Coordinates of N, CA, C and O and ligand atoms in Angstrom, one line a residue:
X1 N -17.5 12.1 36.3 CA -16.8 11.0 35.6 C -15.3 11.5 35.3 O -15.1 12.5 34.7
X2 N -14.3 10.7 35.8 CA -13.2 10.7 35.5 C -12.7 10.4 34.3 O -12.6 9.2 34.1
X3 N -12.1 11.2 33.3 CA -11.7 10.7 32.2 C -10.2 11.5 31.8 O -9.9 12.6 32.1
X4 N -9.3 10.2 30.9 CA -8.1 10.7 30.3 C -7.8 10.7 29.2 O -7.7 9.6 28.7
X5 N -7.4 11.9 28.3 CA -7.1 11.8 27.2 C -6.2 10.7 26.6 O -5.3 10.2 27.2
X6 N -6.5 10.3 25.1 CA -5.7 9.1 24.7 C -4.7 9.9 23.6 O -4.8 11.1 23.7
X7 N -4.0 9.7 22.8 CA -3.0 10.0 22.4 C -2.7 9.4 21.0 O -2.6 8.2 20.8
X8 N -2.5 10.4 20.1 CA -2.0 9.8 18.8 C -1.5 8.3 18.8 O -0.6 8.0 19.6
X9 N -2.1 7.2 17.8 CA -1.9 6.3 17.8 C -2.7 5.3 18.5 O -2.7 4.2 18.1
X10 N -3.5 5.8 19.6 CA -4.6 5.1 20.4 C -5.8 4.4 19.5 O -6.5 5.3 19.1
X11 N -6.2 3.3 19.0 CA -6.7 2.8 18.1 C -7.7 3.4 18.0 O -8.2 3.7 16.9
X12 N -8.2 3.7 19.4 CA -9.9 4.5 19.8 C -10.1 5.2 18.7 O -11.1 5.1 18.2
X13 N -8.9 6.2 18.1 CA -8.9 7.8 17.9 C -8.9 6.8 16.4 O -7.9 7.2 15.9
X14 N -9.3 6.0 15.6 CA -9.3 5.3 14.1 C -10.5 4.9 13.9 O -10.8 4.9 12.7
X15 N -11.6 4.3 14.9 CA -12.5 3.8 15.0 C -13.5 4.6 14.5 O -13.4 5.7 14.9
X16 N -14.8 4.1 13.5 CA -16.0 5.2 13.4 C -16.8 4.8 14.5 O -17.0 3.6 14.9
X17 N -17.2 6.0 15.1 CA -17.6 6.3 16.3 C -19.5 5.7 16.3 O -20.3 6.1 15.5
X18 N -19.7 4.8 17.4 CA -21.2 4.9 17.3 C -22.4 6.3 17.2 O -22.2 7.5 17.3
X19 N -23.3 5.8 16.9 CA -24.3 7.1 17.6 C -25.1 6.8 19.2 O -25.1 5.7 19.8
X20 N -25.6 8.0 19.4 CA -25.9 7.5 20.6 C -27.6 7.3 20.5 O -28.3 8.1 19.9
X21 N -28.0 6.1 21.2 CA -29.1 5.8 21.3 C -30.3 6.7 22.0 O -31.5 6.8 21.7
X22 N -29.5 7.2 22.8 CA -30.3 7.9 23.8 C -30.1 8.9 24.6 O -29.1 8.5 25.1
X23 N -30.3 10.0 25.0 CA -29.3 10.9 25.9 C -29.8 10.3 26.8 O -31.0 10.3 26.7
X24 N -29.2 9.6 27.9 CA -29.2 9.3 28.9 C -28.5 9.7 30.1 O -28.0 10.7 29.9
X25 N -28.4 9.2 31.3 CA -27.6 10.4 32.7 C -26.1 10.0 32.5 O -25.1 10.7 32.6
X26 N -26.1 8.5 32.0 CA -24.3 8.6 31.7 C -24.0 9.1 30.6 O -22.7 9.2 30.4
X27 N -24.7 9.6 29.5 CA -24.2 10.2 28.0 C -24.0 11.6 29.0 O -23.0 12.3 28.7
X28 N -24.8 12.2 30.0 CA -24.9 13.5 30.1 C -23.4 13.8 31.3 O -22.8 14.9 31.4
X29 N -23.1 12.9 31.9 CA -22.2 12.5 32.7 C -20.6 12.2 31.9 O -19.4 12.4 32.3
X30 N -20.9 11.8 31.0 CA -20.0 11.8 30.0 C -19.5 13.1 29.3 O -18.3 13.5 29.1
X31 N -20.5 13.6 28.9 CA -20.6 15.4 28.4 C -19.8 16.1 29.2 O -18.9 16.8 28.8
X32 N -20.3 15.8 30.5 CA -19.8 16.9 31.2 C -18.5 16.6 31.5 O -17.8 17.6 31.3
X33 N -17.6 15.5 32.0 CA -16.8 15.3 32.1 C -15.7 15.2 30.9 O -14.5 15.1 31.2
X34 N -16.2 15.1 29.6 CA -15.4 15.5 28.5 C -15.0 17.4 28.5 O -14.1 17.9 27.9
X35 N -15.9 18.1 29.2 CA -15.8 19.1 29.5 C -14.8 19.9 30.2 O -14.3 20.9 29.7
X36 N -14.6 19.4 31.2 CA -13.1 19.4 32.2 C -12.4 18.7 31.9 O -11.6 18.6 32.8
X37 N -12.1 17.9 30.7 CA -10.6 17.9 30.5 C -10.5 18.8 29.2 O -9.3 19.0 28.8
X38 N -11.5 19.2 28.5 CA -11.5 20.2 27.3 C -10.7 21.4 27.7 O -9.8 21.9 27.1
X39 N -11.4 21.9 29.3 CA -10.9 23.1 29.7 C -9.9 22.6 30.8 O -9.1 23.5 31.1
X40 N -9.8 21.9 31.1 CA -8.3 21.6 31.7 C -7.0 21.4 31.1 O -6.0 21.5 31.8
X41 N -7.0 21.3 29.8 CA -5.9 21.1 28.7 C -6.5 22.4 27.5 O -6.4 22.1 26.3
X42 N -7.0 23.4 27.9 CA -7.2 24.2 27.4 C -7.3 24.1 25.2 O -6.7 24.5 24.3
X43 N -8.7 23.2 25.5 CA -8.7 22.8 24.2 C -10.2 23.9 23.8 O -10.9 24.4 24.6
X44 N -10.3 24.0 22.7 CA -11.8 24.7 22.0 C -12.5 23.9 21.9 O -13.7 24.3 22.1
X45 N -12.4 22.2 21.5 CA -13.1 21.6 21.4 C -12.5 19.8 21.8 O -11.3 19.5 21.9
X46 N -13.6 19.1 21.9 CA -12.9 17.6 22.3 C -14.3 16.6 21.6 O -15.5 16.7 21.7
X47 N -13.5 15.5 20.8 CA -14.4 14.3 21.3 C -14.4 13.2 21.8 O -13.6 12.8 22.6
X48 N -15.5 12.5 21.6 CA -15.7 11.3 22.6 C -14.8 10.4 23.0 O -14.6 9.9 24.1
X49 N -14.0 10.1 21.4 CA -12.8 9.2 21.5 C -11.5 10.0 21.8 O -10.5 9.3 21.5
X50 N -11.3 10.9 22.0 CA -10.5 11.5 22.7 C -10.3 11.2 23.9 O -9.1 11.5 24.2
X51 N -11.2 10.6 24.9 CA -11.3 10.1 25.9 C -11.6 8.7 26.0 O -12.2 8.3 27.0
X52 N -11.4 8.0 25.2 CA -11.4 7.0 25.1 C -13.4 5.8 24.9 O -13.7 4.6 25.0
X53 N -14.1 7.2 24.6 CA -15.0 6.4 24.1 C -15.5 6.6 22.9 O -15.7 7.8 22.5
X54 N -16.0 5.5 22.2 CA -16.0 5.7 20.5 C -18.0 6.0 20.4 O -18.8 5.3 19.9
X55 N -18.0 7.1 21.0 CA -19.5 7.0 20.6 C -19.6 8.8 20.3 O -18.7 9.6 20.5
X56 N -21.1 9.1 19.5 CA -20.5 10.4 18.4 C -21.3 11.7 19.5 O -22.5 12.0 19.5
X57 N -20.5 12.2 20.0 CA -19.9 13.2 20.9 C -19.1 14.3 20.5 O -17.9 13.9 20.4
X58 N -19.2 15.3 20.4 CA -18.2 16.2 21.4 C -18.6 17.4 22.0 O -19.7 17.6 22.5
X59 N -17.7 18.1 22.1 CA -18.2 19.4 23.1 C -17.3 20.6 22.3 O -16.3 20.2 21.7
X60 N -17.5 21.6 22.3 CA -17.1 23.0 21.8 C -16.8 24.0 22.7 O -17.8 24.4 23.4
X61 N -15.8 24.6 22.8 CA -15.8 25.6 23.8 C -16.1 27.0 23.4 O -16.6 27.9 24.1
X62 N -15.5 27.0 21.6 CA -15.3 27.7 20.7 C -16.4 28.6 20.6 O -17.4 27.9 20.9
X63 N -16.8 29.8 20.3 CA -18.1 30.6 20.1 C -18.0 31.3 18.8 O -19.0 31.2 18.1
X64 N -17.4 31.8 18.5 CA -17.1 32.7 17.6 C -15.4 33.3 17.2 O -14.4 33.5 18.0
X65 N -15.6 33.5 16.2 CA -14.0 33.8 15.9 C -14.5 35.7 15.2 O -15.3 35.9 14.3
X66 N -13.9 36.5 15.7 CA -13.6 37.8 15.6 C -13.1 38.2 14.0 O -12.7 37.3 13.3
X67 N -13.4 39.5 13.7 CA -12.8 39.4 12.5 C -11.0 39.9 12.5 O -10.3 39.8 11.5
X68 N -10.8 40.3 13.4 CA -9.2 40.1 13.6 C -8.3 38.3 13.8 O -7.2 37.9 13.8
X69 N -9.4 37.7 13.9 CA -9.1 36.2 14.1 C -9.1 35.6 15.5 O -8.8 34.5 15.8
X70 N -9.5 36.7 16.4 CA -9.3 36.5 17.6 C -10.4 35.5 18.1 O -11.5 35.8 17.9
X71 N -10.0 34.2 18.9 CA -10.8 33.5 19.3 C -11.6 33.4 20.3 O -11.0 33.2 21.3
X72 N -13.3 33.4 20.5 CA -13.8 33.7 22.2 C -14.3 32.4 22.1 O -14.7 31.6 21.2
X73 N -14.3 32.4 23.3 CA -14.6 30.8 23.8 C -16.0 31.6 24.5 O -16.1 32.8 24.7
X74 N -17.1 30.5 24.9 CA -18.4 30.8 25.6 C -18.4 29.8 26.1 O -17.4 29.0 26.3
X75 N -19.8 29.5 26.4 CA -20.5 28.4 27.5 C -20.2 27.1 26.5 O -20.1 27.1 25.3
X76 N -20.1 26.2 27.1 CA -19.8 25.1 26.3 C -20.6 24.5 25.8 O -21.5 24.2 26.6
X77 N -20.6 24.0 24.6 CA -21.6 23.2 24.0 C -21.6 22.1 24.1 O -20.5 21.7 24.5
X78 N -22.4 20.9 23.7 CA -22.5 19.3 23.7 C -23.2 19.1 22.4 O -24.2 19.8 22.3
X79 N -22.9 18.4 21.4 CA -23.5 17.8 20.2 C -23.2 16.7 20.5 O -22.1 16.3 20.7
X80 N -24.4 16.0 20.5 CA -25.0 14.4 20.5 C -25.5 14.5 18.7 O -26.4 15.1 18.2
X81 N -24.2 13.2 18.1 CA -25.2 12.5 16.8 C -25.0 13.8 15.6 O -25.8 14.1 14.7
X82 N -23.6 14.3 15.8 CA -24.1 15.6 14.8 C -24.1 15.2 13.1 O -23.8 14.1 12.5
X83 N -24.6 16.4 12.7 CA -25.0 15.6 11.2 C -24.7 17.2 10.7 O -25.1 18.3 11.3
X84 N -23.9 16.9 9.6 CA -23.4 18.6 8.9 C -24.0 18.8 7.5 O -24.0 17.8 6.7
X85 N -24.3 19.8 7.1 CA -24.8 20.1 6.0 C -24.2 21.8 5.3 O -23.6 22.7 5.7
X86 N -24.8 21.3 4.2 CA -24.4 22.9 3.6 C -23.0 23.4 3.5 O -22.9 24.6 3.4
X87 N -22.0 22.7 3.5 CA -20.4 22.7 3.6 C -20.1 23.9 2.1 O -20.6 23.7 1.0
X88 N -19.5 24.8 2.3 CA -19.7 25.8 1.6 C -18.2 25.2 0.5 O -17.3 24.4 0.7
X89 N -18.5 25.9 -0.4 CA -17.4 25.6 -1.7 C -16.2 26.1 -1.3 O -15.2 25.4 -1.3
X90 N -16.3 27.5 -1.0 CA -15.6 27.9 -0.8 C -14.6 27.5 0.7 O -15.1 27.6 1.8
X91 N -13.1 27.2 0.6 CA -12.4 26.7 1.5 C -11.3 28.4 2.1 O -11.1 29.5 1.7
X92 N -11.2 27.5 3.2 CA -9.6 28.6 3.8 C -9.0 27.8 4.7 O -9.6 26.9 5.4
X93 N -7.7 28.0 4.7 CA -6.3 27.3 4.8 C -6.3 28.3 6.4 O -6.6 29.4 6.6
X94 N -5.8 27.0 7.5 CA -5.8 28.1 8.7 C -4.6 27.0 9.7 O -4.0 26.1 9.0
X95 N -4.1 27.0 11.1 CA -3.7 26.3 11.4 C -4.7 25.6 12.4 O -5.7 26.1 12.7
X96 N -4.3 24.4 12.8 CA -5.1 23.3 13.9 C -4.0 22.8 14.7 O -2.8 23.0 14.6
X97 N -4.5 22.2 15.4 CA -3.7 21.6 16.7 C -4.7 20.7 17.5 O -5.8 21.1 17.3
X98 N -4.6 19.9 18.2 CA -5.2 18.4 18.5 C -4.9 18.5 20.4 O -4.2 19.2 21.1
X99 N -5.8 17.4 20.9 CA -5.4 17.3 22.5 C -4.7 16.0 22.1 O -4.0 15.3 23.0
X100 N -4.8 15.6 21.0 CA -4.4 14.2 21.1 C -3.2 14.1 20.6 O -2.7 12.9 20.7
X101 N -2.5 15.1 20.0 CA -1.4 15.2 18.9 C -1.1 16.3 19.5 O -1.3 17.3 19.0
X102 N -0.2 16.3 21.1 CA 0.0 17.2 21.7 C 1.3 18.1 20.8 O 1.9 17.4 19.9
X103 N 1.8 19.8 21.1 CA 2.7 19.9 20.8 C 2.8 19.9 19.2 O 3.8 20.3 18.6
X104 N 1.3 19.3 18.5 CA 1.7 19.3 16.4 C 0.7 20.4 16.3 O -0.4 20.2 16.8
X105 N 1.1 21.6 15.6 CA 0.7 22.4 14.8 C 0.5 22.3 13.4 O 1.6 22.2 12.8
X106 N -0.4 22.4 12.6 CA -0.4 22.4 10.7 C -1.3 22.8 10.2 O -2.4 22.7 10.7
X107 N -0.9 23.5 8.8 CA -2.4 24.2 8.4 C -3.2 22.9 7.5 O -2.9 21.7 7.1
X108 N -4.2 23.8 7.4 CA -5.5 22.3 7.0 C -6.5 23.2 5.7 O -6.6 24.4 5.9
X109 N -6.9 22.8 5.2 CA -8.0 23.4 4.2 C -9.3 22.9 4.4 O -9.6 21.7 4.2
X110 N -9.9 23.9 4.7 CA -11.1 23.5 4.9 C -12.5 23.8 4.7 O -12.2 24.9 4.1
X111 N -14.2 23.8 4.6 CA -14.6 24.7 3.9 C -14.7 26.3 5.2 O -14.6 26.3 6.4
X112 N -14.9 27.4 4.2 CA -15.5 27.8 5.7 C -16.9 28.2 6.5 O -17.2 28.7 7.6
X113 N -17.9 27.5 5.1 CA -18.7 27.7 6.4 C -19.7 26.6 6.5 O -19.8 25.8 5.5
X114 N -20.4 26.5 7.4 CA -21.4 24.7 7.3 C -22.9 25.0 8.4 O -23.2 25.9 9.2
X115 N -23.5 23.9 8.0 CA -24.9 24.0 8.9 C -24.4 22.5 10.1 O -23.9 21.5 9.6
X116 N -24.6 22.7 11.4 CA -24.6 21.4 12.2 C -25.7 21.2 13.0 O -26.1 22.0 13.9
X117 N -26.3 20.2 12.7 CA -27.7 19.8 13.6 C -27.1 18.5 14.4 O -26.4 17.6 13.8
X118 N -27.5 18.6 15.8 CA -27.3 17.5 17.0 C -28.4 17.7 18.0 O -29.2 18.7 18.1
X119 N -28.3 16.8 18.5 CA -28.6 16.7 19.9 C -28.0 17.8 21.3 O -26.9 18.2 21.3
X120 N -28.9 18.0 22.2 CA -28.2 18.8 23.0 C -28.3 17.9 24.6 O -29.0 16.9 24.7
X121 N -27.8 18.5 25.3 CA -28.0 17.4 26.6 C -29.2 17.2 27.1 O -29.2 16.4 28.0
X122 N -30.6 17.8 26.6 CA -31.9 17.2 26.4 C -32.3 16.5 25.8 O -33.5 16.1 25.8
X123 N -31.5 16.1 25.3 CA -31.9 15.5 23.8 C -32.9 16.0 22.9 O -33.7 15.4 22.3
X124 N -32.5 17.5 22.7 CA -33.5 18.2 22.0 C -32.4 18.5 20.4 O -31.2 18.5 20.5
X125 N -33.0 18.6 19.3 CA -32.3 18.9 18.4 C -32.0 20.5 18.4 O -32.7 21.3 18.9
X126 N -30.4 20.9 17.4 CA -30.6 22.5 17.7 C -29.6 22.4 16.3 O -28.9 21.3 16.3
X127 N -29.5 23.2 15.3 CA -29.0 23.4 14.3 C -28.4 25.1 14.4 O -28.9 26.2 14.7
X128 N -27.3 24.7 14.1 CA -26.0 26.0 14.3 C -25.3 26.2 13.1 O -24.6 25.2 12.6
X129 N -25.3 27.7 12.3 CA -24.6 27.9 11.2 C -23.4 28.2 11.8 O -23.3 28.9 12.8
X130 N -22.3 27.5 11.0 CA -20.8 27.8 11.3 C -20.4 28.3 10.5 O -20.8 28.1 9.4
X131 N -19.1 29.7 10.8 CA -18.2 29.8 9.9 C -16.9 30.4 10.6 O -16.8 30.8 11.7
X132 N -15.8 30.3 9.4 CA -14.2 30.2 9.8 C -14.1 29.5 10.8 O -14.5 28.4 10.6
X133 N -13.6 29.7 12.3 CA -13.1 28.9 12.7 C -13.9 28.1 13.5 O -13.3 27.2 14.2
X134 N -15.3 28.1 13.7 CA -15.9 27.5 14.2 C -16.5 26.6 13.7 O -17.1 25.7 14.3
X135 N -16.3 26.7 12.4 CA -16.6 25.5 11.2 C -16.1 24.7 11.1 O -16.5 23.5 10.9
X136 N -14.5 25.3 11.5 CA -13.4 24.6 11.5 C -13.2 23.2 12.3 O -12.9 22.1 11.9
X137 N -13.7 23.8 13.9 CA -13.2 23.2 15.1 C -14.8 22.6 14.6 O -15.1 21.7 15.5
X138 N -15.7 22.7 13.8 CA -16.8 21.3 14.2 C -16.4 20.1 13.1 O -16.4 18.9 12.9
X139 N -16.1 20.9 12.6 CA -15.2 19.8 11.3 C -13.9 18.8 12.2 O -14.0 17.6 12.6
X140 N -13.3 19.4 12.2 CA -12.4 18.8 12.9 C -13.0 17.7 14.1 O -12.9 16.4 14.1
X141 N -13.5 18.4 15.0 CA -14.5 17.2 15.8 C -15.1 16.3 15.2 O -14.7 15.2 15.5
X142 N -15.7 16.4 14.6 CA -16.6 15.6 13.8 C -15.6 14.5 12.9 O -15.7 13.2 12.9
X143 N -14.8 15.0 12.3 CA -13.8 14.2 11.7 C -13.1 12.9 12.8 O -12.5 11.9 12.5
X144 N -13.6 13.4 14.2 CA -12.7 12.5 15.3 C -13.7 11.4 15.2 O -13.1 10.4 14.8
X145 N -14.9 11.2 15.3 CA -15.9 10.5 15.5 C -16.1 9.9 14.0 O -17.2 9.4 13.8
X146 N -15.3 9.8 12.8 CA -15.2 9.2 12.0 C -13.7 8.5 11.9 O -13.4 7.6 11.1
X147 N -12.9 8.9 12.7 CA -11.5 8.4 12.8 C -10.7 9.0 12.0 O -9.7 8.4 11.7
X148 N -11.0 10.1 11.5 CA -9.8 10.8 11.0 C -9.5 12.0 11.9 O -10.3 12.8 12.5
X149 N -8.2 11.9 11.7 CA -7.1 13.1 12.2 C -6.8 14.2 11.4 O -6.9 14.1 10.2
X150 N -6.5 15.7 12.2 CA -5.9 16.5 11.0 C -4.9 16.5 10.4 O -4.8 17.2 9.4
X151 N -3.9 15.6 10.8 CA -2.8 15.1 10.2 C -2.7 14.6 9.0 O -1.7 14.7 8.3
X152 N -3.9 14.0 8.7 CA -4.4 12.8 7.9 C -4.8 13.7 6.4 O -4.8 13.1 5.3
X153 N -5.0 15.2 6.4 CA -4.7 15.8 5.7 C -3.4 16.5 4.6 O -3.3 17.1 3.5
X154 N -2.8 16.1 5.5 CA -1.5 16.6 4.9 C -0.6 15.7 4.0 O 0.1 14.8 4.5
X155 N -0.6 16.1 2.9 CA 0.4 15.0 2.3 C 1.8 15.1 1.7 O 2.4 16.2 1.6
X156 N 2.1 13.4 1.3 CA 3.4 14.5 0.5 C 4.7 14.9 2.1 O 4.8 14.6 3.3
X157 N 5.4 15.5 1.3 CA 6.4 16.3 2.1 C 6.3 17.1 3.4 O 7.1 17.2 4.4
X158 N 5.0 17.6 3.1 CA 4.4 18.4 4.5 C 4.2 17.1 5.7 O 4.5 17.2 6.9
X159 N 3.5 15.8 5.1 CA 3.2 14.8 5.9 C 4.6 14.2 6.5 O 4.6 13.8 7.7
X160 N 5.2 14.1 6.0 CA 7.2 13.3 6.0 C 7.6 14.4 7.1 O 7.9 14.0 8.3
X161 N 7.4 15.8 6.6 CA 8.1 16.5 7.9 C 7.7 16.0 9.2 O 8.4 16.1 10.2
X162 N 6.2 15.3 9.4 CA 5.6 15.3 10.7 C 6.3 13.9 11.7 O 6.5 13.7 12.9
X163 N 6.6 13.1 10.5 CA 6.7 11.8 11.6 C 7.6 11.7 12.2 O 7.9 10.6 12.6
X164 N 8.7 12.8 12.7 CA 9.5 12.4 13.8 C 8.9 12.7 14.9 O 8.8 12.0 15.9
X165 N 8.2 14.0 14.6 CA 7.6 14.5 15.7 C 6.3 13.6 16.3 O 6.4 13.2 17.4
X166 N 5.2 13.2 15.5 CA 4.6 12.0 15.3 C 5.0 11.0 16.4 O 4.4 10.8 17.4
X167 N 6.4 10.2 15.6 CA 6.6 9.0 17.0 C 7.3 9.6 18.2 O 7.6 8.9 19.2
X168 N 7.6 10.7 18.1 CA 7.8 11.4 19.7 C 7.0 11.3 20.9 O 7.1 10.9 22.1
X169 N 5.6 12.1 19.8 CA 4.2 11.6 21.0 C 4.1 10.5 21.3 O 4.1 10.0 22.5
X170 N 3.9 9.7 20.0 CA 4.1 8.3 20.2 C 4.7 7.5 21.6 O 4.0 7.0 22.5
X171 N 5.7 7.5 21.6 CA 6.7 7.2 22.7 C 6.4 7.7 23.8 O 6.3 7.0 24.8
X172 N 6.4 9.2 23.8 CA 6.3 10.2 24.9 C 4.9 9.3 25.4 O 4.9 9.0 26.6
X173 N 3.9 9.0 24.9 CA 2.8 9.2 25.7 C 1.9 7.8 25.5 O 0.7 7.5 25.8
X174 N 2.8 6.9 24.8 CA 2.3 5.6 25.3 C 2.1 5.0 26.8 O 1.2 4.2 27.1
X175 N 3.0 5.3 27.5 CA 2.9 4.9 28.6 C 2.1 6.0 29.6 O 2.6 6.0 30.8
X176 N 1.3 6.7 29.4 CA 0.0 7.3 29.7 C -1.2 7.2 30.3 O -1.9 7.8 31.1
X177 N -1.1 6.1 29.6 CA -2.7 5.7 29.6 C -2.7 4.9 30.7 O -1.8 4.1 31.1
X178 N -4.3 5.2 31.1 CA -4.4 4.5 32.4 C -5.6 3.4 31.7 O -6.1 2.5 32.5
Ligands
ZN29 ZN1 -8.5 16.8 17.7

């Protein structure tokens, strides 16, 4: 499956995301092809509407984060339908960055650590404890398939600094899309 990233401002990326009925050969076809552009634009993680479809999806490249902070990427994952639990009290402030908000860097607060149960490309259920930055990047995903952005955190002055750069992408990458 051919697919192209959509771009800050793309309505897709505001929409709450369906769930999926069924793993089926085009949900799996979809997976995988969210996959190669995850690792073609060298992202940790992507979702559905990222690519222009609003159903609740994504994929993880992310595996573990090091205690130097160092990030390893592994085999990639697929969560179909994810559902989070156990979001721990305690938060940490880190930086994020977007496929969709090319070029925007900002730090975000968030918790650090959580339980995520989904679907896998069997459509079998598999429940995964996260923490720091893998918490992070399922948060963040997961946040896409409800229509919020990391941006959308930031308020205030921190938020004002962003919008030139904001309608840059904007501009830069409206005419993109296919
Ligand atoms: Zn993102």
């Amino acid at each position: 499956m051919s697919l192209e990233l959509v771009y800050y401002n793309d309505p897709v990326l505001r929409k709450r995301a369906e769930p999926v009925k069924r793993v089926t050969a085009e949900v799996v076809a979809l997976a995988k092809g969210m996959v190669e552009v995850m690792q073609r634009s060298n992202g940790l993680g992507l979702a559905a509407p990222q690519v222009g479809h609003s159903l609740r999806i994504f994929v993880m490249a992310l595996e573990r984060e090091e205690e130097d902070g160092t990030l390893v990427l592994g085999e990639p994952r697929t969560f179909i339908n994810p559902e989070l639990s156990h979001l721990s009290e305690v938060t940490v402030e880190a930086t994020e960055g977007c496929l969709s908000i090319p070029g925007l860097r900002a730090p975000v607060v968030r918790p650090l650590s959580l339980v995520v149960e989904a679907l896998d490309l069997q459509g079998e259920r598999f429940r995964l404890e996260a923490t720091g930055y893998v918490a992070r990047c399922v948060l963040h995903e997961t946040d896409h398939l409800n229509g919020v952005l990391f941006i959308d955190y930031l308020k205030g002055k921190r938020r004002a600094a962003l919008e030139p750069t904001l309608m840059q992408i904007d501009q830069r990458y409206r005419g993109c899309k296919s």
